[in-house]
Structure formats: C-alpha cells, structure tokens
Coordinates of C-alpha atoms in Angstrom, one line a residue:
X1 CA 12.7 -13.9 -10.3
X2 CA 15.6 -11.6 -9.4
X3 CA 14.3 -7.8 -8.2
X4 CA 15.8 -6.4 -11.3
X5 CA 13.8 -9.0 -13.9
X6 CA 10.6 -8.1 -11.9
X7 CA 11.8 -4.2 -12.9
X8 CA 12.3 -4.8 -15.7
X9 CA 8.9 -6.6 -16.5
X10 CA 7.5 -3.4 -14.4
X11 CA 8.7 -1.4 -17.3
X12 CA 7.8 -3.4 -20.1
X13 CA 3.6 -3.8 -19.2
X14 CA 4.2 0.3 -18.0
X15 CA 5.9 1.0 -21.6
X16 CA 2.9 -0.9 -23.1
X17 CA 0.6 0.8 -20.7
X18 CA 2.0 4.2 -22.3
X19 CA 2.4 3.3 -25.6
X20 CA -1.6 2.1 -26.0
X21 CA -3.6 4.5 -23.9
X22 CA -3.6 7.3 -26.3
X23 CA -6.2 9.4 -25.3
X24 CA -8.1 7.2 -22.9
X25 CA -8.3 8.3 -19.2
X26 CA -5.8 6.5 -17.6
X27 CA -7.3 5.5 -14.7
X28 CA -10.3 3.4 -16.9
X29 CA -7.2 2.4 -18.7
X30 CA -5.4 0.8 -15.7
X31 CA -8.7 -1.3 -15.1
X32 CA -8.4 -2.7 -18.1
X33 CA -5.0 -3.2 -18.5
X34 CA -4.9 -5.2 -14.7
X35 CA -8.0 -6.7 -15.5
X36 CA -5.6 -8.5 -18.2
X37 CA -3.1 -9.3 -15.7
X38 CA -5.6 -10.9 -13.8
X39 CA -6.5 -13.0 -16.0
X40 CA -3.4 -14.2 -17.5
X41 CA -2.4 -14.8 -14.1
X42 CA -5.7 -17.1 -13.5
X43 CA -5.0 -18.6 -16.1
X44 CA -1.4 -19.8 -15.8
X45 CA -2.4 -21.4 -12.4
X46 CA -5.0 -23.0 -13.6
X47 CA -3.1 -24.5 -16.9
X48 CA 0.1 -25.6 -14.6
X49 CA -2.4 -27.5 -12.0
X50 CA -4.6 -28.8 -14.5
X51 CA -1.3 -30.4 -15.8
X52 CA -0.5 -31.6 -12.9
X53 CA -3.9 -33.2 -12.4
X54 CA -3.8 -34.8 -15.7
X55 CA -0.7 -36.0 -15.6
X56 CA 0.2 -38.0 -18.9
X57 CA -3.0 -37.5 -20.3
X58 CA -2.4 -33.7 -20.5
X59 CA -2.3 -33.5 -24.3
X60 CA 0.4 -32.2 -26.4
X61 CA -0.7 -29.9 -29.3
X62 CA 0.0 -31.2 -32.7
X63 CA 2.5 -28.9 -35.3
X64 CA 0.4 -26.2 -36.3
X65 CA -2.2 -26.7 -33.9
X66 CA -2.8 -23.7 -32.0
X67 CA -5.5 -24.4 -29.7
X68 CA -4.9 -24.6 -25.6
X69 CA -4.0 -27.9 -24.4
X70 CA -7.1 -27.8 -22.2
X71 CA -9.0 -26.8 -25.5
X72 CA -7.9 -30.1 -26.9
X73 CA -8.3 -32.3 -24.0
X74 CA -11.9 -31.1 -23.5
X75 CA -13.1 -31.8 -27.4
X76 CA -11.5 -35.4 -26.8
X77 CA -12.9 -35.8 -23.2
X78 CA -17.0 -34.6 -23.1
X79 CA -18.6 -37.3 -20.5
X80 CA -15.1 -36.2 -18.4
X81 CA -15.1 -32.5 -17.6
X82 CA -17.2 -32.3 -15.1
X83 CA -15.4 -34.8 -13.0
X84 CA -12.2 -32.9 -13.7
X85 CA -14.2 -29.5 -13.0
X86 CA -15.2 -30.8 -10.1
X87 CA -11.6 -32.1 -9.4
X88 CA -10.2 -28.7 -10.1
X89 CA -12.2 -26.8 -7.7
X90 CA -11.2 -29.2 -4.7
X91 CA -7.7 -28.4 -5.9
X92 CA -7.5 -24.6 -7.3
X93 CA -10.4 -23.5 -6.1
X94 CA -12.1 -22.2 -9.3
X95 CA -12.3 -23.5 -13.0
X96 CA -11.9 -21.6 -16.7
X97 CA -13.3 -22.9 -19.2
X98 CA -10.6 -23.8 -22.1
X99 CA -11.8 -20.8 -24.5
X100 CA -11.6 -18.2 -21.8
X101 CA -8.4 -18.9 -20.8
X102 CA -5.6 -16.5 -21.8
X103 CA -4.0 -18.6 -24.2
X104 CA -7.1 -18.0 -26.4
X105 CA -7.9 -15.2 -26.1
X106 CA -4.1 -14.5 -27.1
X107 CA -4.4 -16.5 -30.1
X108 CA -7.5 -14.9 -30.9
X109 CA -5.7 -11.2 -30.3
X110 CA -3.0 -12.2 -32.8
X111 CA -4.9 -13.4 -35.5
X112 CA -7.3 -10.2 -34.8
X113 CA -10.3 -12.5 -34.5
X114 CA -13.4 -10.2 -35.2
X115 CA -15.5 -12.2 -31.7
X116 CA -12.6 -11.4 -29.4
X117 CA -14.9 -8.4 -27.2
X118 CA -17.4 -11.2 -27.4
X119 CA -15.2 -14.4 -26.1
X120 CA -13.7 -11.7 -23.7
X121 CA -17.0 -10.1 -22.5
X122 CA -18.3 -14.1 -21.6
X123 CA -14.7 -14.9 -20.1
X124 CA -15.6 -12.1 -17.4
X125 CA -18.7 -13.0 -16.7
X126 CA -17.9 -16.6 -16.5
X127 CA -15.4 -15.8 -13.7
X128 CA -17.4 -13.5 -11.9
X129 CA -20.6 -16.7 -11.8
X130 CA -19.2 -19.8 -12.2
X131 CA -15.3 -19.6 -11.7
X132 CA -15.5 -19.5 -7.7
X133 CA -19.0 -20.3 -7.5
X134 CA -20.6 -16.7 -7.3
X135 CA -18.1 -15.5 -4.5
X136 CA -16.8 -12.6 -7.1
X137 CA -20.0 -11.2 -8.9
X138 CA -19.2 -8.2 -10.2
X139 CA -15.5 -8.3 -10.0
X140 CA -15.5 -7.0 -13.8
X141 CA -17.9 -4.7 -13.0
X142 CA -15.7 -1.5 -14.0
X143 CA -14.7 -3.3 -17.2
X144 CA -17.0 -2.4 -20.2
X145 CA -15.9 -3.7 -23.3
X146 CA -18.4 -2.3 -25.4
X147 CA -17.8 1.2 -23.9
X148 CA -16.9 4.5 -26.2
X149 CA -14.3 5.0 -23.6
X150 CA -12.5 2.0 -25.5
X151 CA -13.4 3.1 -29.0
X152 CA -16.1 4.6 -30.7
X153 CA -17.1 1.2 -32.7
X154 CA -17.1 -2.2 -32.3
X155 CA -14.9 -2.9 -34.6
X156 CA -12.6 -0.2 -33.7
X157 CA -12.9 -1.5 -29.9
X158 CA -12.6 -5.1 -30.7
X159 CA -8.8 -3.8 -32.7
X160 CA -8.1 -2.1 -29.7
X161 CA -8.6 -5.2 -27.6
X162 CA -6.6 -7.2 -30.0
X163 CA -3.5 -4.3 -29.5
X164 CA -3.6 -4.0 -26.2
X165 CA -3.8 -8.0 -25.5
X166 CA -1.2 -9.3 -28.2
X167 CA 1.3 -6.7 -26.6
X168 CA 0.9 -7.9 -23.0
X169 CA 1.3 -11.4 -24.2
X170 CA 4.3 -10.5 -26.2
X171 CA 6.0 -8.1 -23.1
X172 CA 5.4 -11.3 -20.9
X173 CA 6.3 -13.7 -22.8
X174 CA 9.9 -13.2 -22.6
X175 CA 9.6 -13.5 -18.4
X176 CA 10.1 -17.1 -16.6
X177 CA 6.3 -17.1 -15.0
X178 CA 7.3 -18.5 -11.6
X179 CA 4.1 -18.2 -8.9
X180 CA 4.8 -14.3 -7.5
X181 CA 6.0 -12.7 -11.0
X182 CA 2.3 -11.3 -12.2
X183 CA 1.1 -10.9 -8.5
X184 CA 4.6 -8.2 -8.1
X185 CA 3.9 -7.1 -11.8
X186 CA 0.6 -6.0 -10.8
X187 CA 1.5 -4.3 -8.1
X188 CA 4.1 -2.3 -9.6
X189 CA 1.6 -1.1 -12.5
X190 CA -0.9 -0.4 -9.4
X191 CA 2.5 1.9 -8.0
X192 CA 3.3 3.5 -11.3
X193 CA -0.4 4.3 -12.3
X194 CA -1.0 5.6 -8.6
X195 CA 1.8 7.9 -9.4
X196 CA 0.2 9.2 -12.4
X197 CA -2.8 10.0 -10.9
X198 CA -2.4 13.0 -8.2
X199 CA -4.6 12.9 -5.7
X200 CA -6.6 9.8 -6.8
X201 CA -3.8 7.6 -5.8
X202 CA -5.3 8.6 -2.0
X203 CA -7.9 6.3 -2.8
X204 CA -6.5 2.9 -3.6
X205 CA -2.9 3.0 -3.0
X206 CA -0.3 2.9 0.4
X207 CA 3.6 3.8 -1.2
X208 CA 5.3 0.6 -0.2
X209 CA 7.8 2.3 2.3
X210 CA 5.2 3.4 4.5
X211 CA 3.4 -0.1 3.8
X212 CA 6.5 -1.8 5.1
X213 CA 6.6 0.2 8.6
X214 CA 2.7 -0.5 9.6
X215 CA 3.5 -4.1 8.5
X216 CA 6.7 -4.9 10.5
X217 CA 4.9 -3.2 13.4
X218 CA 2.0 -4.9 13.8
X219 CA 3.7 -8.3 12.8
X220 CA 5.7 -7.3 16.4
X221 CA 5.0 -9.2 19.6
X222 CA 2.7 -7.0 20.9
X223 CA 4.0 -6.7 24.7
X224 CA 7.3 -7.5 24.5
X225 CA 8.7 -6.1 20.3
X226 CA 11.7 -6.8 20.9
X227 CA 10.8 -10.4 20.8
X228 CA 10.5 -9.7 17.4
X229 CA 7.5 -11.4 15.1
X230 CA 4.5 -13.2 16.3
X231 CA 4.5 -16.9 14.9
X232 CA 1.2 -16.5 13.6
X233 CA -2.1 -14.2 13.4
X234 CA -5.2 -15.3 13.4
X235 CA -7.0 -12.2 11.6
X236 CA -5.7 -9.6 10.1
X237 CA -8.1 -6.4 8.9
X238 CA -7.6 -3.0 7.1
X239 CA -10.9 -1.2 6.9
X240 CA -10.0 1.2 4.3
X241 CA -8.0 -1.5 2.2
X242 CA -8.0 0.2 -1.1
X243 CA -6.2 -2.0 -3.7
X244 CA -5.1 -4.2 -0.4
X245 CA -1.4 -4.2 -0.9
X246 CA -0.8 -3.0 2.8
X247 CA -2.4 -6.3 3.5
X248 CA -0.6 -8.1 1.4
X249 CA 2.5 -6.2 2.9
X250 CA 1.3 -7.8 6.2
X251 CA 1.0 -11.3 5.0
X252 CA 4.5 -10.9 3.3
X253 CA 6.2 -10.5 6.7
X254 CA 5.3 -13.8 8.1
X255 CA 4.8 -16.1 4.8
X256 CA 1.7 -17.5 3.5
X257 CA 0.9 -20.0 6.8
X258 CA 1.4 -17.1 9.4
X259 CA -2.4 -15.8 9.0
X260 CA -5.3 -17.1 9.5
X261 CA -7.4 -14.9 7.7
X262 CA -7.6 -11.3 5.7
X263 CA -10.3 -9.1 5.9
X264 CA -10.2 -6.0 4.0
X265 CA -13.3 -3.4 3.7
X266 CA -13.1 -0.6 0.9
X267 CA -16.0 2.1 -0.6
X268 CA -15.1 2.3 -3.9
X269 CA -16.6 -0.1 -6.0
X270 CA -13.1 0.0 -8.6
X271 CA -11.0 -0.1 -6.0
X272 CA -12.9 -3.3 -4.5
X273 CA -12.4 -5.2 -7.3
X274 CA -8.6 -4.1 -8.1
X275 CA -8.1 -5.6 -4.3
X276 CA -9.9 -8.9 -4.7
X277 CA -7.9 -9.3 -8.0
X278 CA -4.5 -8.7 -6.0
X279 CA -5.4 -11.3 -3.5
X280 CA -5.9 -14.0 -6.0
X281 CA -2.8 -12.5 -8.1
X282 CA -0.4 -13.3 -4.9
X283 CA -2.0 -16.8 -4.2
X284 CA -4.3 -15.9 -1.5
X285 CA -7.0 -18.6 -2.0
X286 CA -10.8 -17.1 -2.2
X287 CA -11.0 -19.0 1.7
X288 CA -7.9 -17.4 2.9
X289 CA -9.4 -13.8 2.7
X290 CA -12.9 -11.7 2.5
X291 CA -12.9 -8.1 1.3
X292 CA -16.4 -6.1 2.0
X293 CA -17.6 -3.7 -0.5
X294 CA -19.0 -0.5 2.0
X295 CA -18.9 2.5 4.1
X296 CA -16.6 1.5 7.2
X297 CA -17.5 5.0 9.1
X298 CA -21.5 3.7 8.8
X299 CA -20.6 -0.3 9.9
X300 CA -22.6 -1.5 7.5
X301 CA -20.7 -4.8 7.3
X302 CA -22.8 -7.8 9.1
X303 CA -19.7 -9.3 10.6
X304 CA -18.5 -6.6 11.9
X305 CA -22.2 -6.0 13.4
X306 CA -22.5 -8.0 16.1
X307 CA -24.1 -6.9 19.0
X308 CA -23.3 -9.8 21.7
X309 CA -19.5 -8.7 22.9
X310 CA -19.0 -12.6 23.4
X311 CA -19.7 -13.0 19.5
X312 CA -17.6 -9.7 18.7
X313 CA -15.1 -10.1 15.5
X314 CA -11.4 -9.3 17.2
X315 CA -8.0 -8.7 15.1
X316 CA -4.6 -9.7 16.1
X317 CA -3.6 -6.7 13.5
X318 CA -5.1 -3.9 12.4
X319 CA -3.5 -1.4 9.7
X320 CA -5.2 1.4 7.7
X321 CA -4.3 4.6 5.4
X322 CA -8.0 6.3 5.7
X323 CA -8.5 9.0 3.3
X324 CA -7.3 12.2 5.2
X325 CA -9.6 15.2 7.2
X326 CA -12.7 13.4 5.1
X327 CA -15.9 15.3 5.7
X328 CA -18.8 12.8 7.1
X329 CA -22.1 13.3 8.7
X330 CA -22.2 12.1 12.1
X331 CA -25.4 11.6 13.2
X332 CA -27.5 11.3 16.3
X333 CA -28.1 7.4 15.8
X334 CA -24.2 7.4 15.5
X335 CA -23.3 9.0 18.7
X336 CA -24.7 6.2 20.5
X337 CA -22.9 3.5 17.9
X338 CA -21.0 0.9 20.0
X339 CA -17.8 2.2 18.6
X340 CA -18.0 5.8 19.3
X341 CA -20.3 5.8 22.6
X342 CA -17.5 6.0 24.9
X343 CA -15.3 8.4 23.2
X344 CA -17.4 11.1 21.3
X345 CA -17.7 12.2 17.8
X346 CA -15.2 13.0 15.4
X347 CA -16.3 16.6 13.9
X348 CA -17.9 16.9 11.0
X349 CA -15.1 18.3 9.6
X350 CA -12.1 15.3 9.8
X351 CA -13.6 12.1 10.3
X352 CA -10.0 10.8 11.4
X353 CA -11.1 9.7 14.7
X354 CA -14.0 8.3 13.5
X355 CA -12.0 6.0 11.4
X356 CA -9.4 5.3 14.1
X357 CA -12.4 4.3 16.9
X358 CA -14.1 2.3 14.1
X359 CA -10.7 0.1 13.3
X360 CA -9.7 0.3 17.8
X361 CA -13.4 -1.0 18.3
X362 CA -12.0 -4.1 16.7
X363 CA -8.6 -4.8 18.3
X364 CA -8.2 -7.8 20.4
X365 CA -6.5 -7.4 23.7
X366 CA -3.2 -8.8 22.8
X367 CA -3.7 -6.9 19.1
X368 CA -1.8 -3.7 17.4
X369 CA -3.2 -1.5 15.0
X370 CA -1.2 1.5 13.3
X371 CA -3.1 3.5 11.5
X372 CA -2.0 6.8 8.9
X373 CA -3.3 10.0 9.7
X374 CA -2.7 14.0 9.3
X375 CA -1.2 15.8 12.2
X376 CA -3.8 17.7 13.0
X377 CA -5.2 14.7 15.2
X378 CA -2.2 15.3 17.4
X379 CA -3.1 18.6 18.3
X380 CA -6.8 20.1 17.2
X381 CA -9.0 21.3 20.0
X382 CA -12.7 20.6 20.7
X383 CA -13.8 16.8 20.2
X384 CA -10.8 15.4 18.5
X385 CA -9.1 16.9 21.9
X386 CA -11.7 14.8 24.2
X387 CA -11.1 11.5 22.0
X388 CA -7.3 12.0 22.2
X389 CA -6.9 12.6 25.9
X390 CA -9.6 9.3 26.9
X391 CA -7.4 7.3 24.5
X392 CA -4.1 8.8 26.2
X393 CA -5.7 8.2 29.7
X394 CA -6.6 4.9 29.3
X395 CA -3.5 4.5 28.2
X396 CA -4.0 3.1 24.5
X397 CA -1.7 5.2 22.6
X398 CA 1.6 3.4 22.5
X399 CA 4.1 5.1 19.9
X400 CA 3.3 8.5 17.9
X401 CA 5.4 8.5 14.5
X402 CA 5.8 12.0 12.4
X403 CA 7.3 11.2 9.3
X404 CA 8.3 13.9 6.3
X405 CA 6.4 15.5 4.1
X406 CA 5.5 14.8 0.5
X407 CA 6.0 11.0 0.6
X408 CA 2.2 10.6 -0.7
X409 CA 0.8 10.4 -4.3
X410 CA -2.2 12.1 -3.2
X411 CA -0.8 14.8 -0.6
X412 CA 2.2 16.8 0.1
X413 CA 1.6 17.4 4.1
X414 CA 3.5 15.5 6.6
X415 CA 1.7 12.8 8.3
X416 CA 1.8 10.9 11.5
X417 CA 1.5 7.1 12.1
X418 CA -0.5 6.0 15.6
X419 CA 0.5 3.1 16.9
X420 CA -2.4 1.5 19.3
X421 CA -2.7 -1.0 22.0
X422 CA -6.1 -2.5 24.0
X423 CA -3.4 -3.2 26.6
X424 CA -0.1 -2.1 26.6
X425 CA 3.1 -2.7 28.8
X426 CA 4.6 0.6 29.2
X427 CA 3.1 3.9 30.9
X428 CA 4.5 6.3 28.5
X429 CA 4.4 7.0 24.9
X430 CA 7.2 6.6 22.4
X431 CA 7.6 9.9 20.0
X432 CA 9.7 9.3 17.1
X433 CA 10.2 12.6 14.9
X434 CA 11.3 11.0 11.0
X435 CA 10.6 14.4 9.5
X436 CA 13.9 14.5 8.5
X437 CA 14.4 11.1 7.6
X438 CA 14.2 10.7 3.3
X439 CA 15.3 11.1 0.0
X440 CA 14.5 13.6 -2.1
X441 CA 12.9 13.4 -5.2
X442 CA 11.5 15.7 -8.5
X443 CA 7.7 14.3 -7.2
X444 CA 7.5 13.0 -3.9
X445 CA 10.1 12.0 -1.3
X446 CA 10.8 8.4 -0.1
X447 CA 12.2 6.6 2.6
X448 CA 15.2 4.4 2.6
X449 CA 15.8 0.9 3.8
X450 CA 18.2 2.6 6.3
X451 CA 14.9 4.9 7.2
X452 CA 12.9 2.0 7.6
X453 CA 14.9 -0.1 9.3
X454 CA 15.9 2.8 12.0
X455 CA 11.9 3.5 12.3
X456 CA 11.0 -0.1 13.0
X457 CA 14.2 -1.1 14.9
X458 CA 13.6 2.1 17.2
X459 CA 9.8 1.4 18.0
X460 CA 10.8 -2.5 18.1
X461 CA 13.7 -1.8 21.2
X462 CA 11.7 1.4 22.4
X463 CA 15.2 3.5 21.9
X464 CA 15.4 6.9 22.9
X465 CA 18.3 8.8 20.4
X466 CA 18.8 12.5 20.9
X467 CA 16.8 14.8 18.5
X468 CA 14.9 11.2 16.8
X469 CA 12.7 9.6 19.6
X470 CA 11.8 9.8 23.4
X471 CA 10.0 8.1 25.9
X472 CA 7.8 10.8 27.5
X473 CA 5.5 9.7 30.8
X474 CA 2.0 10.6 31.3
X475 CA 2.7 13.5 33.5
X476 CA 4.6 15.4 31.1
X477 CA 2.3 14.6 28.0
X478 CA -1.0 16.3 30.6
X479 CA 0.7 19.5 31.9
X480 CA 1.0 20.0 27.6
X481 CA -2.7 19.3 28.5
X482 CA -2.6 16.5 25.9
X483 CA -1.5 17.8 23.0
X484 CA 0.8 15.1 21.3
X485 CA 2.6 17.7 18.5
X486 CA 5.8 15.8 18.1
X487 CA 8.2 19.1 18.0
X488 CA 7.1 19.2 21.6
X489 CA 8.7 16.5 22.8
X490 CA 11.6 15.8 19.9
X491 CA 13.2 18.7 18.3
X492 CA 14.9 18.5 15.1
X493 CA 16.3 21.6 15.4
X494 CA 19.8 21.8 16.0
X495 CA 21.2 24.0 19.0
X496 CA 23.1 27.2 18.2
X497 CA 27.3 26.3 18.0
X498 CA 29.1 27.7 21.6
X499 CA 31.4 30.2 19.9
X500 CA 34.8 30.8 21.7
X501 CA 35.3 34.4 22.0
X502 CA 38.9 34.2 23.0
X503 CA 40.1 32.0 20.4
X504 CA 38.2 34.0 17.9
X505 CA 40.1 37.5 19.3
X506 CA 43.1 35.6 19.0
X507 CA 42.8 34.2 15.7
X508 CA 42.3 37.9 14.5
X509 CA 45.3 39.6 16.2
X510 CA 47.4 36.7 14.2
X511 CA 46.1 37.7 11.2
X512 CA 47.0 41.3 11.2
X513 CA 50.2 40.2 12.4
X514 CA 50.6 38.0 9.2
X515 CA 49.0 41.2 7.2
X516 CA 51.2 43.5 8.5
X517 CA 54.7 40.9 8.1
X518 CA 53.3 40.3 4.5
X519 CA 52.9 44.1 3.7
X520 CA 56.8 44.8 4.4
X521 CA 57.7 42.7 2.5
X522 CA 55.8 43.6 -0.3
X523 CA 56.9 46.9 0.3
X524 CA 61.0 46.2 0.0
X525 CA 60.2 44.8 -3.2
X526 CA 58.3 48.0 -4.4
X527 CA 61.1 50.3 -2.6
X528 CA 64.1 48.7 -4.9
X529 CA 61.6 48.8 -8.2
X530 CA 61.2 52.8 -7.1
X531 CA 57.1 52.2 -6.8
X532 CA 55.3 53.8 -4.5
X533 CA 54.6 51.7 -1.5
X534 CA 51.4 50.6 0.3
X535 CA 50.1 51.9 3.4
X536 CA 51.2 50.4 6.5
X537 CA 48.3 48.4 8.6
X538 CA 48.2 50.1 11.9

C-alpha cells in the first residue's frame, strides 16, 4: 500500500471516527473504535491462514449464502475443529471461533441483528481466554458494551454498534488488506486521536518524528555509529511504552528478524491494552513480545526484580518518553533500591531521574538508551544536580539533544533527548541545539525529514557544525560546574553584522551629491515654467 492509500484510509476510519461520536467522550470512543480495528485485523489473519491451512477444502459460500467460510466449514466439519484449532495455534498463534470473527459480526451489523452487543461482548471475551490461551485477559477490559457511555438502552446501544461497525467495514472495504495496512491504520487513528486530546496524548502517545530519532539512535552501533545499524538486538525495552509505537518504531528500523524480543511496561490500564493490541496489529507474534501492566518508578515487575546481578535482565536498547516533572513519593525503602543506591533520589518534585536510573539500571554494557525529558534535568540544583554530575563523571552521558518547542500533543515546552552509554568511546559529550530546527504549524510544530536526518546523521558521525552541535570535554562541562544547559555550549544566536563605517560615510556623501545634481535640474525646469524654485541642499 502506497503512503498516500494508507492516508487516505487514515482519513476515511478518522471521518467515520467524527462522523459517529456525537457526544461520546472521545477518548472512550477511540477504545472502541481500535478495539474494532483490532479485531478486524485478527480476523483477516486468521481467515487468510486458515485458507492456507485448508487448502482445497476451504469452502466456497454458495449464492446468497452469507455466512463466513470458516462458519461453513465448521457446521460441515464437528469431529475436525479441534485438530485444526490445534493446527492453527502451532501456526498463528491464537484461534476465533467462526461467529466472532469480523465477517460476522459485519453481517450481523448490516442486517442490524438485535444479539450483535451479545455475539460481540462473547467475541471479546473469547479472545481475551481462549484465543492465545489466557496470555491477554483483560485486553477488553476498557470496552463496555453495555455501558450508558455507548447509549442509554440496549437497544439504542446495540444500533449504535451496528452504525459504527457497518461503516468501518464499508470505509475498509474499498482498501487492498495487505499484512501492514490495519497495523498503520491504527496507528494513524492512535496519531489523530492523540492530537485531539491535549494533554492526555502525554500519556500513550510519542509524535512519530521524535519516535524516529530515539529509534535510529539506538538501532546505531553503539561504539563506533558511524558503522551504522547493529545486525540484530537481542532485547529491546521502553518502560513507559504507552500505546508502544516507539517500539514498534524500533523494530521498524531493522525488520521483523532484527530483535529478539520487546518488552514494554506501561501504568495505565487503557493504555496497556491499546499497546498489546498494536503489537499483534503489526504482526508481532504474542512470543515475540511481553508488555507489563505497572508502576516502573516502584519495580514492581518480577523480571525486572532480580536480585542476583548474574541473573539481571540487560537491553541492547532502551527508549522512553516518561511523563514529564511527575510528582512521586520517594521513600526510605527506595533510597536503598538497587537502581537508585548509587546515585540518589530524584526530588519529590520531577521524578525525571528517577525514571532515567530506573531504564540505565537496565542497559547492557554494549547498550544505548535515549530517553525524552524537560530541560530542567540539564540544569536544576540540589539532587537532580548530584545524579547529573555522577552520571557525567562516570562518564555515561554520551549526546545531549535540545530540540524546539511545541512539537508535543500534551506540552508546549522544549525538551531535551539524553542519549546514554554503560560504556562509551569518547571522553566528551556531543551537544546538538535543534531548537531551531522545524516547521511550523496552527497546533504544534514538527520536524522534517531534512531535521531528522541532520539530527541522526550528526549524532551518527559526531559532527561539530557552527551554531548546531559541539563536542565539549569534561573539563569545560565541570568549570560550568556541571550544568549541561545547551545555550552554554551552542548558541543559536547569531553575532551582530561588522558594519563598515567608511563605506557607510561614503555611501551618504554620494547621495547628497545625487540629491543636490537632481535638485538643479529640477530647478531649470521650474525657472523656464516661471515657478518658484526649491531650496538648494547645502
């Protein structure tokens, strides 16, 4: 599918999204709108390699018969199905039941059946404990059907369903359903409802440019980026994953087979689910990934637990966009937390190092993590001032990227990328000041490909270009006594122009000269007309 046919499908589902919400809040309306997307999307695969698996005896519905193939071949096959369940789930990895497959439930939207909530309702809870097994309870949780939220009566809420499903079905139908379309369509709803949602957006969704830099950075060789990619990485983790496309983002840069593994942790519960949905949507098998439901600042994931440093869970990559200054209690018990023992606590008030030491704790030695956060980190005083200078000193802080303002959903403040390394080549650290590097828009700003690509491609060959990035040593960055403020180190601002006082004298004395030339001769003219003349320019 060509960029512009994936737009356009964008806009079709967002015109749908528009045209049906009416009064319902649109972020419960998103849920149920990808929830749909999902499962169309499940669905699709499942058909296609159920086809495949049947081969010739995949039937072919009769004229007028309106029933899934799969409907059909199961009232024909009984003593089978569980063979070919079986089957399925060596092949696909999960089963659907013919009557809770899309292609039902569309038939029953266009004919307004009065069970559709019902069949629909079952369908979601038949994925959530029996599709993969029960690796995705409660991955409908968000979804209630029978809420008011929907309608105020069944009835009215089972119409509703049947509106909102027969129009997807209809705005899709006229796409080719190659393997990526639904997986992009879903992530350019996820894009256009982020944008309609202020400062909620912070919680579940990465704009893509920014996505793109963290991704191309840590998909780097990590000593030596001018290398360019790794072949492979063997586990990748964002521990504030949200709807997990800057995971996905990751994975895109070195194709399906160049990681080993995703790991993604998120606290709220909606936002969980819209990730684990967007893995599956872009073909990342239930074994390929594992996204936690939890508070990454308290650790309360058991893998990432372990107490034996031999046994301790390391990333090749590391990328995260934590939610920005978040206020946090750090306890006693956490001051003495593995991850924060040797650097401090983050204050109370900005829990931005705590996320940063959390995700670091993590990072194997030949690993890169780049993480989004507010300036302030660069700069504030007290404990964020001890964390900063142990990380500088031990020499873990390998690039400091300040990029404009207003390219978020959620803020307009201009933030910083930090680029870390458990062990790094250089002995200095790369600034690269991108304030001025975007587009401007009515809502937020972006960045260019030509943005991007300078970003990357200067971080990637270590460049130093006057007035956008420098290589500053050690020394310098302590007599600043630490402080990494950006403007420090690369100024924007442009010098004052030399101004040539001679030529500027002389350029005046030939203009009087051509003032005082012109003013005869407008004079002679007024002389012969008998006018009174004009003064002379002395």
């Amino acid at each position: 599918m060509t960029k512009e046919e994936l737009n356009q499908l964008g806009k079709t589902l967002w015109a749908i999204a528009n045209d049906l919400r009416g009064a319902m809040n649109p972020d419960d309306f998103r849920d149920y709108m990808l929830s749909f997307l999902f499962l169309r999307y499940l669905s699709d695969n499942y058909e296609a390699s159920a086809k495949k698996e049947l081969g010739k005896d995949y039937p072919t519905p009769e004229k007028g018969d309106r029933r899934a193939p799969l409907a059909i071949w199961y009232a024909a096959n009984p003593e089978d199905t569980a063979d070919f369940e079986k089957q399925m789930r060596l092949k696909v990895h999960y089963v659907i039941e013919p009557q809770y497959l899309w292609s039902s439930v569309a038939e029953m939207a266009r004919t307004q059946h009065p069970d559709l909530l019902d069949t629909l309702w079952r369908g979601f809870k038949y994925i959530e404990d029996k599709s993969f097994g029960s690796n995705f309870q409660g991955l409908f949780s968000e979804i209630n059907l029978h809420s008011e939220k929907l309608a105020k009566t069944p009835k009215l809420r089972n119409d509703m369903l049947c509106a909102i499903i027969q129009k997807v079905s209809e705005g899709i139908a006229q796409f080719s359903t190659d393997t990526d379309i639904l997986g992009d369509a879903y992530e350019y709803l996820i894009g256009e409802f982020a944008a309609g949602s202020g400062k909620k957006a912070g919680e579940f969704y990465t704009p893509q440019q920014i996505s793109t830099i963290l991704s191309e950075i840590v998909t780097l060789d990590s000593q030596e980026p001018a290398n360019g990619k790794k072949q492979k990485l063997s586990q990748v983790l964002d521990f504030a994953c949200g709807s997990g496309s800057l995971l996905l983002n990751v994975r895109k840069q070195l194709g399906a087979q160049g990681i080993g593994k995703i790991y993604g942790q998120e606290k709220n519960i909606t936002t969980y689910n819209l990730a684990r949905m967007n893995m599956l949507l872009h073909g990342v098998k239930d074994t390929e990934f594992e996204i936690h439901h939890g508070d990454s600042l308290l650790n309360d994931w058991d893998i990432l637990n372990e107490m034996n440093p031999a046994k301790k869970m390391q990333f090749d990559a590391i990328v995260a966009n934590p939610p920005f200054s978040y206020r946090w209690e750090p306890s006693e018990a956490l001051g003495e937390d593995f991850r924060f023992k040797s650097y401090g606590l983050a204050p109370k008030s900005a829990a931005d190092f705590a996320f940063l030491l959390h995700g670091f704790h993590f990072l194997s030695d030949s690993g890169v993590m780049a993480i989004i956060l507010p300036h302030g980190v660069l700069f504030r005083g007290g404990a964020e001032e001890r964390i900063r200078t142990k990380l500088l000193k031990d020499g873990h802080i390998d690039t400091v990227i300040g990029l404009p303002a207003n390219l978020f959903f959620s803020t307009g403040i201009p933030v910083c990328i930090l680029v870390l390394k458990r062990c790094k080549k250089s002995d200095d650290v790369l600034f690269i000041n991108a304030a001025e590097h975007s587009e401007k828009g009515k809502r937020q700003n972006r960045l260019l490909p030509k943005h991007i690509e300078n970003i990357v491609s200067t971080y990637q060959h270590r460049d130093e270009k006057s007035g956008f990035s420098r290589r500053v040593s050690m020394e310098e960055i302590e007599k600043n006594e630490f402080n990494l403020n950006i403007s420090r180190y690369v100024s924007t601002a442009k010098a004052d122009e030399d101004i040539d006082l001679v030529a500027v004298n002389q350029k005046l004395i030939d203009l009087q000269k051509q003032i005082i030339r012109a003013t005869d001769i407008h004079n002679d003219f007024l002389n012969q007309l008998g006018l009174p003349q004009l003064p002379k320019f002395d």
